[in-house]
mmCIF file of C-alpha atoms in Angstrom:
data_model
loop_
_atom_site.group_PDB
_atom_site.id
_atom_site.type_symbol
_atom_site.label_atom_id
_atom_site.label_comp_id
_atom_site.label_asym_id
_atom_site.label_seq_id
_atom_site.Cartn_x
_atom_site.Cartn_y
_atom_site.Cartn_z
ATOM 1 C CA MET A 1 -28.623 -69.685 106.321
ATOM 2 C CA SER A 2 -32.101 -68.385 107.093
ATOM 3 C CA ALA A 3 -33.680 -65.170 105.794
ATOM 4 C CA SER A 4 -33.406 -63.493 109.190
ATOM 5 C CA ASP A 5 -29.674 -64.259 109.300
ATOM 6 C CA ARG A 6 -29.204 -62.744 105.847
ATOM 7 C CA SER A 7 -31.111 -59.600 106.765
ATOM 8 C CA ARG A 8 -29.173 -59.271 110.001
ATOM 9 C CA ARG A 9 -25.903 -59.786 108.173
ATOM 10 C CA GLY A 10 -26.898 -57.274 105.500
ATOM 11 C CA THR A 11 -27.535 -54.542 108.060
ATOM 12 C CA GLN A 12 -24.299 -55.292 109.857
ATOM 13 C CA SER A 13 -22.174 -55.112 106.723
ATOM 14 C CA ARG A 14 -23.544 -51.695 105.714
ATOM 15 C CA PRO A 15 -21.130 -48.841 106.546
ATOM 16 C CA ALA A 16 -22.202 -46.165 109.034
ATOM 17 C CA GLY A 17 -22.076 -43.323 106.481
ATOM 18 C CA ALA A 18 -24.367 -45.007 103.939
ATOM 19 C CA GLY A 19 -27.252 -42.586 104.624
ATOM 20 C CA GLN A 20 -24.993 -39.595 104.144
ATOM 21 C CA ARG A 21 -23.632 -40.995 100.900
ATOM 22 C CA SER A 22 -27.111 -41.518 99.495
ATOM 23 C CA ALA A 23 -28.010 -37.870 100.242
ATOM 24 C CA ALA A 24 -24.793 -36.783 98.593
ATOM 25 C CA ALA A 25 -25.565 -39.029 95.619
ATOM 26 C CA ILE A 26 -29.029 -37.442 95.266
ATOM 27 C CA ALA A 27 -27.542 -33.949 95.438
ATOM 28 C CA SER A 28 -24.917 -34.799 92.787
ATOM 29 C CA GLY A 29 -27.643 -36.449 90.690
ATOM 30 C CA MET A 30 -29.753 -33.269 90.870
ATOM 31 C CA ARG A 31 -26.779 -31.239 89.656
ATOM 32 C CA SER A 32 -26.409 -33.473 86.646
ATOM 33 C CA LEU A 33 -30.096 -32.958 85.583
ATOM 34 C CA SER A 34 -30.904 -30.424 82.900
ATOM 35 C CA THR A 35 -33.118 -27.412 83.568
ATOM 36 C CA ALA A 36 -36.029 -28.971 81.667
ATOM 37 C CA GLN A 37 -35.777 -32.117 83.788
ATOM 38 C CA LYS A 38 -35.726 -30.058 87.012
ATOM 39 C CA ILE A 39 -38.818 -28.123 85.842
ATOM 40 C CA GLY A 40 -40.514 -31.417 84.974
ATOM 41 C CA ILE A 41 -39.753 -32.852 88.403
ATOM 42 C CA GLY A 42 -41.023 -29.656 90.052
ATOM 43 C CA LEU A 43 -44.249 -29.785 88.032
ATOM 44 C CA LEU A 44 -44.662 -33.451 88.913
ATOM 45 C CA VAL A 45 -44.254 -32.667 92.626
ATOM 46 C CA LEU A 46 -46.791 -29.791 92.349
ATOM 47 C CA PHE A 47 -49.226 -32.079 90.553
ATOM 48 C CA LEU A 48 -48.889 -34.756 93.226
ATOM 49 C CA VAL A 49 -49.398 -32.207 96.018
ATOM 50 C CA SER A 50 -52.507 -30.780 94.328
ATOM 51 C CA VAL A 51 -53.898 -34.270 93.696
ATOM 52 C CA LEU A 52 -53.423 -35.193 97.358
ATOM 53 C CA ALA A 53 -54.616 -31.844 98.770
ATOM 54 C CA ILE A 54 -58.189 -32.120 97.475
ATOM 55 C CA PRO A 55 -58.951 -35.500 99.083
ATOM 56 C CA LEU A 56 -57.275 -34.427 102.317
ATOM 57 C CA ARG A 57 -59.377 -31.268 102.433
ATOM 58 C CA THR A 58 -62.516 -33.299 101.717
ATOM 59 C CA PHE A 59 -61.575 -35.756 104.462
ATOM 60 C CA ALA A 60 -61.086 -32.931 106.973
ATOM 61 C CA GLN A 61 -64.447 -31.391 105.989
ATOM 62 C CA GLN A 62 -66.192 -34.722 106.367
ATOM 63 C CA GLN A 63 -64.636 -35.243 109.801
ATOM 64 C CA ALA A 64 -65.935 -31.812 110.864
ATOM 65 C CA ASP A 65 -69.392 -32.693 109.500
ATOM 66 C CA VAL A 66 -69.386 -35.982 111.409
ATOM 67 C CA ALA A 67 -68.451 -34.175 114.641
ATOM 68 C CA ALA A 68 -71.211 -31.584 114.107
ATOM 69 C CA THR A 69 -73.730 -34.340 113.389
ATOM 70 C CA GLN A 70 -72.733 -36.227 116.532
ATOM 71 C CA ASP A 71 -73.169 -33.038 118.598
ATOM 72 C CA ASN A 72 -76.587 -32.528 117.005
ATOM 73 C CA ILE A 73 -77.563 -36.125 117.783
ATOM 74 C CA ALA A 74 -76.494 -35.669 121.419
ATOM 75 C CA ARG A 75 -78.592 -32.495 121.716
ATOM 76 C CA MET A 76 -81.593 -34.197 120.120
ATOM 77 C CA GLU A 77 -81.306 -37.180 122.469
ATOM 78 C CA GLN A 78 -81.205 -34.825 125.441
ATOM 79 C CA ARG A 79 -84.291 -33.000 124.127
ATOM 80 C CA ILE A 80 -86.077 -36.333 123.634
ATOM 81 C CA LYS A 81 -85.295 -37.232 127.251
ATOM 82 C CA GLN A 82 -86.709 -33.896 128.438
ATOM 83 C CA LEU A 83 -89.879 -34.378 126.384
ATOM 84 C CA GLU A 84 -90.337 -37.928 127.666
ATOM 85 C CA ASP A 85 -89.986 -36.657 131.250
ATOM 86 C CA GLU A 86 -92.569 -33.958 130.528
ATOM 87 C CA LYS A 87 -94.880 -36.533 128.947
ATOM 88 C CA GLU A 88 -94.575 -38.693 132.058
ATOM 89 C CA LEU A 89 -95.344 -35.653 134.221
ATOM 90 C CA TYR A 90 -98.502 -34.885 132.247
ATOM 91 C CA SER A 91 -99.687 -38.467 132.642
ATOM 92 C CA ASN A 92 -100.146 -37.732 136.370
ATOM 93 C CA PRO A 93 -103.789 -36.584 136.898
ATOM 94 C CA ALA A 94 -102.901 -34.494 139.969
ATOM 95 C CA TYR A 95 -100.365 -32.500 137.956
ATOM 96 C CA VAL A 96 -102.881 -31.962 135.149
ATOM 97 C CA LYS A 97 -105.450 -30.639 137.652
ATOM 98 C CA GLU A 98 -102.877 -28.317 139.196
ATOM 99 C CA GLN A 99 -101.851 -26.972 135.794
ATOM 100 C CA ALA A 100 -105.508 -26.455 134.823
ATOM 101 C CA ARG A 101 -105.983 -24.394 137.977
ATOM 102 C CA LEU A 102 -102.821 -22.348 137.466
ATOM 103 C CA ARG A 103 -102.911 -21.768 133.731
ATOM 104 C CA LEU A 104 -106.615 -21.748 132.942
ATOM 105 C CA GLY A 105 -108.097 -20.678 136.260
ATOM 106 C CA LEU A 106 -110.415 -23.701 136.442
ATOM 107 C CA VAL A 107 -112.134 -24.557 139.723
ATOM 108 C CA GLU A 108 -113.842 -27.646 141.090
ATOM 109 C CA PRO A 109 -117.654 -27.653 141.432
ATOM 110 C CA GLY A 110 -118.696 -26.066 144.708
ATOM 111 C CA GLU A 111 -115.547 -23.908 145.051
ATOM 112 C CA THR A 112 -115.712 -20.136 145.036
ATOM 113 C CA PRO A 113 -113.069 -18.621 142.774
ATOM 114 C CA PHE A 114 -111.548 -15.261 143.634
ATOM 115 C CA ARG A 115 -108.750 -13.209 142.225
ATOM 116 C CA ILE A 116 -106.601 -10.647 144.030
ATOM 117 C CA LEU A 117 -105.977 -7.622 141.886
ATOM 118 C CA ASP A 118 -102.850 -5.590 142.338
ATOM 119 C CA PRO A 119 -103.642 -1.869 142.049
ATOM 120 C CA ALA A 120 -100.107 -1.111 140.843
ATOM 121 C CA VAL A 121 -100.576 -3.264 137.733
ATOM 122 C CA GLY A 122 -101.875 -1.289 134.800
ATOM 123 C CA GLU A 123 -101.464 2.048 136.553
ATOM 124 C CA GLN A 124 -100.161 4.658 134.135
ATOM 125 C CA PRO A 125 -99.827 8.367 134.652
ATOM 126 C CA VAL A 126 -102.514 10.277 132.805
ATOM 127 C CA THR A 127 -101.439 13.464 131.058
ATOM 128 C CA GLN A 128 -104.055 15.997 130.167
ATOM 129 C CA PRO A 129 -103.644 17.894 126.902
ATOM 130 C CA GLU A 130 -103.911 21.239 128.708
ATOM 131 C CA GLU A 131 -100.768 20.409 130.734
ATOM 132 C CA ILE A 132 -98.563 20.992 127.658
ATOM 133 C CA PRO A 133 -98.359 24.702 126.827
ATOM 134 C CA GLN A 134 -98.765 25.583 123.179
ATOM 135 C CA HIS A 135 -95.506 27.559 122.961
ATOM 136 C CA GLN A 136 -93.519 24.445 124.010
ATOM 137 C CA ALA A 137 -95.168 22.137 121.464
ATOM 138 C CA LYS A 138 -92.637 20.717 119.028
ATOM 139 C CA LYS A 139 -93.087 20.017 115.374
ATOM 140 C CA TRP A 140 -93.797 16.417 114.425
ATOM 141 C CA TYR A 141 -90.348 15.734 112.984
ATOM 142 C CA GLU A 142 -88.654 17.122 116.126
ATOM 143 C CA THR A 143 -90.821 14.870 118.282
ATOM 144 C CA LEU A 144 -89.975 11.901 116.046
ATOM 145 C CA TRP A 145 -86.255 12.651 116.200
ATOM 146 C CA ASP A 146 -86.373 13.054 119.996
ATOM 147 C CA SER A 147 -88.182 9.729 120.333
ATOM 148 C CA ILE A 148 -85.323 8.033 118.495
ATOM 149 C CA SER A 149 -82.328 9.939 119.820
ATOM 150 C CA ILE A 150 -83.244 10.430 123.508
ATOM 151 C CA PRO A 151 -83.303 7.207 125.550
ATOM 152 C CA PRO A 152 -86.440 6.702 127.639
ATOM 153 C CA GLU A 153 -86.285 7.143 131.378
ATOM 154 C CA PRO A 154 -86.398 3.834 133.240
ATOM 155 C CA GLU A 155 -89.720 3.108 134.881
ATOM 156 C CA GLU A 156 -89.761 3.053 138.636
ATOM 157 C CA THR A 157 -90.707 -0.381 139.869
ATOM 158 C CA ARG A 158 -91.964 -0.785 143.383
ATOM 159 C CA PRO A 159 -91.449 -4.123 145.101
ATOM 160 C CA ASN A 160 -94.662 -5.924 145.866
ATOM 161 C CA PRO A 161 -94.033 -8.646 148.469
ATOM 162 C CA GLY A 162 -97.725 -9.612 148.555
ATOM 163 C CA ARG A 163 -97.707 -10.498 144.860
ATOM 164 C CA ASP A 164 -94.482 -12.471 145.202
ATOM 165 C CA GLN A 165 -95.931 -14.432 148.101
ATOM 166 C CA ALA A 166 -99.236 -15.080 146.301
ATOM 167 C CA THR A 167 -97.566 -16.449 143.174
ATOM 168 C CA ARG A 168 -95.166 -18.881 144.840
ATOM 169 C CA PRO A 169 -96.028 -22.491 143.858
ATOM 170 C CA GLU A 170 -96.388 -23.674 147.458
ATOM 171 C CA SER A 171 -99.018 -21.005 148.203
ATOM 172 C CA LEU A 172 -101.229 -21.770 145.192
ATOM 173 C CA PRO A 173 -104.353 -23.831 145.713
ATOM 174 C CA THR A 174 -104.326 -27.505 144.858
ATOM 175 C CA VAL A 175 -107.103 -29.947 144.121
ATOM 176 C CA PRO A 176 -107.518 -32.629 146.783
ATOM 177 C CA GLU A 177 -107.781 -36.074 145.354
ATOM 178 C CA SER A 178 -110.994 -37.978 146.066
#
């Protein structure tokens, strides 16, 4: 008779209620234990749980650290790709010339540079000291408190389509290549 036949025969000869009997045997065995033995078993179970809890918590923390590190690596790789693309862009001489014109205002020899000034930029209302009557002047601490407690009025911005058109990239001058 082979080992598989014996194991098959052993499972077939076991009665259907064997699992229920073993639970009943454990329950009757627990009743026969003394109070000191029950306390000892309880302390042993608590010790085992505490011994297993620390490594499990450490494992979970390490898994979270690994996930955070992988996210950081992915972000860094994406940033490296962006920087390599920018490096490739700056290796193009036409782009470098265009950026020198835009950012630094450089011009080619023989060109006449000019700049269009917007009169609305830098315009601030001028208040004369005689406009404020002396009887309405506040003390310094009242002025300070008002500057903190009263929100400022929003500045009125006027649309300037000429400035928007002049600063679009397609309308800026470019350097022709020789």
